[in-house]
Coordinates of C-alpha atoms in Angstrom, one line a residue:
Chain A
M1 CA 60.6 -41.8 11.7
N2 CA 59.0 -39.2 9.6
F3 CA 56.0 -40.1 7.5
S4 CA 54.7 -38.2 4.6
P5 CA 50.9 -37.6 4.3
V6 CA 50.8 -40.2 1.5
D7 CA 52.4 -42.8 3.7
I8 CA 49.8 -42.2 6.4
M9 CA 47.1 -42.4 3.8
I10 CA 48.3 -45.7 2.5
F11 CA 48.3 -47.1 6.1
G12 CA 44.7 -45.7 6.5
V13 CA 43.6 -47.3 3.3
I14 CA 44.9 -50.7 4.4
C15 CA 43.1 -50.3 7.7
L16 CA 39.8 -49.2 6.2
L17 CA 39.8 -52.0 3.7
G18 CA 40.6 -54.5 6.5
V19 CA 37.7 -53.2 8.6
G20 CA 35.4 -53.3 5.6
F21 CA 36.3 -56.9 4.6
Y22 CA 36.1 -58.0 8.2
T23 CA 32.5 -56.7 8.3
L24 CA 31.6 -58.3 5.0
L25 CA 32.8 -61.6 6.2
F26 CA 31.6 -61.7 9.8
K27 CA 28.4 -59.7 10.0
R28 CA 25.0 -61.1 9.0
N29 CA 22.8 -57.9 9.2
L30 CA 22.0 -56.7 5.7
I31 CA 22.3 -53.0 6.6
K32 CA 25.6 -53.6 8.4
L33 CA 26.8 -55.1 5.0
V34 CA 25.8 -51.9 3.2
I35 CA 27.7 -49.9 5.8
A36 CA 30.8 -52.1 5.2
L37 CA 30.6 -51.4 1.5
Q38 CA 30.5 -47.7 2.3
I39 CA 33.7 -48.0 4.5
L40 CA 35.4 -50.0 1.7
V41 CA 34.6 -47.3 -0.9
K42 CA 35.9 -44.6 1.4
G43 CA 39.2 -46.5 1.6
V44 CA 39.3 -46.7 -2.2
M45 CA 38.6 -43.0 -2.6
L46 CA 41.5 -42.2 -0.3
A47 CA 43.7 -44.5 -2.4
I48 CA 42.7 -42.8 -5.6
I49 CA 43.4 -39.4 -4.2
G50 CA 46.8 -40.7 -2.9
A51 CA 47.6 -42.0 -6.4
G52 CA 46.7 -38.5 -7.8
L53 CA 49.1 -36.9 -5.3
I54 CA 51.9 -39.2 -6.1
S55 CA 51.5 -38.9 -9.9
N56 CA 50.8 -35.2 -9.6
R57 CA 47.5 -35.5 -11.4
I58 CA 45.2 -34.5 -8.5
N59 CA 42.5 -33.0 -10.8
L60 CA 42.1 -36.3 -12.7
A61 CA 41.9 -38.2 -9.4
Q62 CA 39.2 -35.7 -8.2
S63 CA 37.1 -36.3 -11.4
L64 CA 37.3 -40.1 -10.9
V65 CA 36.5 -39.8 -7.2
I66 CA 33.4 -37.8 -7.9
T67 CA 32.1 -40.5 -10.2
V68 CA 33.0 -43.1 -7.5
I69 CA 30.9 -41.0 -4.9
V70 CA 27.9 -41.0 -7.2
A71 CA 28.2 -44.8 -7.9
D72 CA 28.7 -45.5 -4.2
T73 CA 25.6 -43.5 -3.2
I74 CA 23.5 -45.4 -5.7
V75 CA 24.9 -48.7 -4.5
A76 CA 23.9 -47.7 -0.9
V77 CA 20.4 -46.8 -2.1
I78 CA 19.8 -50.0 -3.9
G79 CA 21.3 -52.1 -1.1
M80 CA 19.0 -50.5 1.4
A81 CA 16.0 -50.9 -0.8
L82 CA 16.9 -54.6 -1.0
A83 CA 17.3 -54.8 2.7
V84 CA 13.9 -53.1 3.3
Q85 CA 12.2 -55.5 0.9
V86 CA 13.8 -58.5 2.4
R87 CA 12.7 -57.3 5.8
R88 CA 9.1 -56.9 4.5
Q89 CA 9.0 -60.3 2.8
L90 CA 10.9 -62.4 5.3
G91 CA 10.6 -60.4 8.5
T92 CA 14.3 -60.4 9.2
L93 CA 17.5 -58.8 8.1
D94 CA 19.6 -61.9 8.5
V95 CA 21.6 -62.9 5.4
A96 CA 21.4 -66.6 6.3
E97 CA 17.6 -66.5 6.1
L98 CA 17.9 -65.6 2.4
S99 CA 18.6 -69.2 1.7
K100 CA 14.9 -69.8 2.2
L101 CA 14.5 -68.1 -1.2
R102 CA 15.9 -71.2 -2.9
G103 CA 13.2 -72.5 -5.2
Chain B
M1 CA 50.6 -34.6 13.3
L2 CA 47.3 -33.6 11.9
Y3 CA 47.1 -36.2 9.0
A4 CA 47.9 -39.1 11.4
L5 CA 45.3 -37.9 13.9
L6 CA 42.5 -37.5 11.3
M7 CA 43.4 -40.9 9.8
L8 CA 43.4 -42.5 13.2
L9 CA 40.0 -40.9 14.0
S10 CA 38.5 -42.2 10.8
I11 CA 39.7 -45.7 11.4
I12 CA 38.4 -45.6 15.0
F13 CA 35.0 -44.3 13.7
A14 CA 35.0 -47.2 11.2
I15 CA 35.6 -49.8 13.9
M16 CA 32.9 -48.2 16.0
A17 CA 30.5 -48.3 13.1
V18 CA 31.1 -52.0 12.8
K19 CA 31.0 -52.7 16.5
A20 CA 28.0 -50.5 17.4
K21 CA 25.0 -52.5 18.8
G22 CA 22.3 -50.3 17.2
L23 CA 22.0 -49.8 13.5
I24 CA 21.3 -46.0 13.9
A25 CA 24.5 -45.6 16.0
S26 CA 26.3 -47.5 13.2
A27 CA 25.0 -45.1 10.6
L28 CA 26.0 -42.1 12.6
W29 CA 29.6 -43.4 13.2
L30 CA 29.7 -43.9 9.4
A31 CA 28.9 -40.2 9.0
G32 CA 31.8 -39.5 11.3
V33 CA 34.1 -41.6 9.0
S34 CA 32.8 -39.6 6.0
A35 CA 33.5 -36.3 7.7
M36 CA 37.0 -37.2 8.7
V37 CA 37.8 -38.4 5.2
A38 CA 36.4 -35.2 3.8
V39 CA 38.7 -33.1 6.0
L40 CA 41.6 -35.2 4.9
F41 CA 40.7 -34.6 1.2
Y42 CA 40.5 -30.9 1.9
L43 CA 43.9 -30.8 3.6
L44 CA 45.5 -32.9 0.8
G45 CA 44.4 -30.4 -1.8
A46 CA 41.3 -32.1 -3.2
R47 CA 38.9 -29.3 -2.5
Q48 CA 36.0 -30.1 -4.8
V49 CA 35.9 -33.7 -3.8
A50 CA 36.0 -32.7 -0.1
V51 CA 32.8 -30.6 -0.5
V52 CA 31.0 -33.4 -2.5
E53 CA 32.1 -36.0 0.0
L54 CA 30.9 -34.0 3.0
S55 CA 27.5 -33.1 1.5
V56 CA 26.8 -36.5 -0.1
G57 CA 28.7 -38.9 2.1
A58 CA 28.0 -37.4 5.5
G59 CA 24.7 -35.8 4.7
L60 CA 22.6 -37.6 2.1
V61 CA 23.8 -41.2 2.8
T62 CA 23.2 -40.7 6.5
V63 CA 19.7 -39.5 6.0
L64 CA 19.0 -42.4 3.6
F65 CA 20.4 -44.9 6.2
V66 CA 18.3 -43.4 9.0
F67 CA 15.2 -43.5 6.7
A68 CA 15.9 -47.1 5.7
I69 CA 16.5 -48.3 9.3
S70 CA 13.3 -46.6 10.5
I71 CA 11.4 -48.5 7.8
A72 CA 13.2 -51.8 8.3
G73 CA 13.5 -51.6 12.1
E74 CA 16.3 -52.8 14.3
E75 CA 17.3 -56.4 14.4
P76 CA 17.6 -57.6 18.0
G77 CA 20.5 -59.6 19.2
V78 CA 23.9 -60.2 17.7
L79 CA 24.1 -63.0 15.1
K80 CA 26.9 -65.5 15.0
S81 CA 28.9 -65.4 11.8
L82 CA 28.6 -68.1 9.2
V83 CA 32.3 -68.1 8.2
P84 CA 34.7 -69.9 10.6
A85 CA 36.9 -67.4 12.5
W86 CA 40.2 -68.9 11.3
L87 CA 39.2 -68.8 7.6
G88 CA 38.0 -65.2 7.8
G89 CA 41.0 -64.1 9.7
A90 CA 43.3 -65.8 7.3
L91 CA 41.6 -64.2 4.3
I92 CA 41.7 -60.7 5.8
L93 CA 45.4 -61.2 6.7
L94 CA 46.1 -62.4 3.1
M95 CA 44.3 -59.3 1.7
V96 CA 46.1 -56.9 3.9
G97 CA 49.5 -58.6 3.3
L98 CA 49.0 -58.6 -0.5
F99 CA 48.0 -54.9 -0.5
T100 CA 51.0 -54.0 1.7
W101 CA 53.3 -56.0 -0.5
F102 CA 52.2 -54.3 -3.7
T103 CA 52.1 -50.8 -2.2
I104 CA 54.8 -50.2 0.3
P105 CA 58.0 -51.0 -1.6
G106 CA 57.0 -48.9 -4.6
S107 CA 59.0 -45.7 -5.2
M108 CA 56.9 -42.9 -3.9
T109 CA 58.7 -40.2 -5.8
T110 CA 56.4 -37.5 -7.2
I111 CA 56.5 -37.2 -11.0
P112 CA 56.6 -33.6 -12.0
S113 CA 54.0 -32.8 -14.6
T114 CA 51.8 -29.9 -15.5
E115 CA 48.0 -30.5 -15.5
P116 CA 45.1 -28.6 -16.8
P117 CA 42.7 -27.1 -14.2
F118 CA 40.0 -29.1 -12.6
I119 CA 37.1 -27.8 -14.7
T120 CA 38.9 -28.8 -18.0
V121 CA 39.7 -32.3 -16.7
F122 CA 36.3 -32.8 -15.2
W123 CA 34.1 -31.7 -18.1
Q124 CA 36.3 -32.4 -21.2
E125 CA 38.7 -35.2 -20.5
R126 CA 36.3 -37.2 -18.4
G127 CA 33.1 -36.0 -20.2
L128 CA 32.0 -39.6 -20.8
D129 CA 31.8 -40.2 -17.1
M130 CA 28.8 -37.8 -17.0
V131 CA 26.8 -40.2 -19.2
V132 CA 27.6 -43.0 -16.7
Q133 CA 26.6 -40.8 -13.8
V134 CA 23.3 -39.9 -15.4
T135 CA 22.6 -43.6 -16.0
L136 CA 23.5 -44.4 -12.4
I137 CA 21.3 -41.6 -11.0
F138 CA 18.4 -43.1 -13.1
A139 CA 19.2 -46.5 -11.5
G140 CA 19.2 -44.8 -8.1
V141 CA 15.7 -43.4 -8.7
L142 CA 14.5 -46.9 -9.5
G143 CA 16.1 -48.1 -6.4
L144 CA 14.4 -45.4 -4.3
I145 CA 11.0 -46.6 -5.7
G146 CA 12.0 -50.0 -4.4
L147 CA 12.8 -48.5 -1.0
L148 CA 9.4 -46.7 -0.8
A149 CA 7.2 -49.3 -2.4
E150 CA 4.5 -50.4 0.0
V151 CA 3.4 -54.0 0.3
K152 CA -0.2 -54.4 1.2
S153 CA 0.4 -55.5 4.8
P154 CA 4.0 -54.6 5.8
L155 CA 4.1 -55.8 9.4
K156 CA 1.0 -56.7 11.2
H157 CA 0.6 -55.5 14.8
S158 CA 3.8 -53.5 14.4
V159 CA 5.2 -51.5 17.3
A160 CA 4.7 -48.3 15.3
E161 CA 1.0 -48.7 15.1
A162 CA 0.8 -49.2 18.9
I163 CA 2.9 -46.1 19.5
T164 CA 0.8 -44.0 17.2
A165 CA -2.4 -45.1 18.8
K166 CA -1.0 -44.4 22.3
R167 CA 0.2 -40.9 21.2
D168 CA -3.1 -40.0 19.7
L169 CA -4.9 -41.1 22.9
E170 CA -2.5 -38.9 25.0
L171 CA -2.9 -36.0 22.7
D172 CA -6.7 -36.3 23.0
Q173 CA -6.4 -36.3 26.8
M174 CA -4.0 -33.3 26.8
G175 CA -6.3 -31.3 24.5
Q176 CA -9.4 -31.4 26.7
P177 CA -8.3 -29.4 29.7
E178 CA -7.2 -26.5 27.5
L179 CA -10.6 -26.4 25.8
E180 CA -12.3 -26.2 29.1
K181 CA -10.1 -23.3 30.1
E182 CA -10.9 -21.5 26.9
T183 CA -14.6 -21.9 27.4
V184 CA -14.3 -20.6 31.0

């Protein structure tokens, strides 16, 4: 069978999203969760570029992806700041320990 | 086929990033994913995005991760997941199935259209995005303050203090013979 680049990209997007959701569900380390978000967003960026290729509007897709990259970096920064502060206050990176915060 | 190889490499790197024992190794595998995705972007014709992705995704984010991990420290041991395996597996299968169902049967015919150049689209059609980006960068600066903020006593008797004290001691011991030589 002969696959076009866009077909391969859609397959890759599905795999990257699967890996990202798996990590979000099954890992408990806060920094691992931020890494999972990064993997998810990389899949989404590939999907947007693929959509731009299909609809022949690659420049619009590029503009959107640049905004996504900026937002994604900020999300990573704030997620890591949260993880560092949780580590300082509770001495652990475990998500389950966060239930101790319940007033 | 080059596209398939790059896509496969990025998926393998993503799985390695998830499965890696150490957090630093995980961050470095993530940089690998980012680099592979950037090469894919370049080959598919999205040149500007490829450059931004390679410098921000593989460069800046990796540095930030290594920095945050060096502050927060490694978490020893592998924690058991809270979600039961069957429920998580079913949810992921449902997600992948839905995505495939919505995507694959669609007609993948390219629509012919003329498009203005990248600069016009980026600065004029999507000009409002710039405002959003400036706001986001401001939020990011506030987040960095949170990352750098010092609590009065972060971790008492931390390993870092012990290592620093030991290194200072060794440096003192190494420094003395040289001084003797110089004086002779």
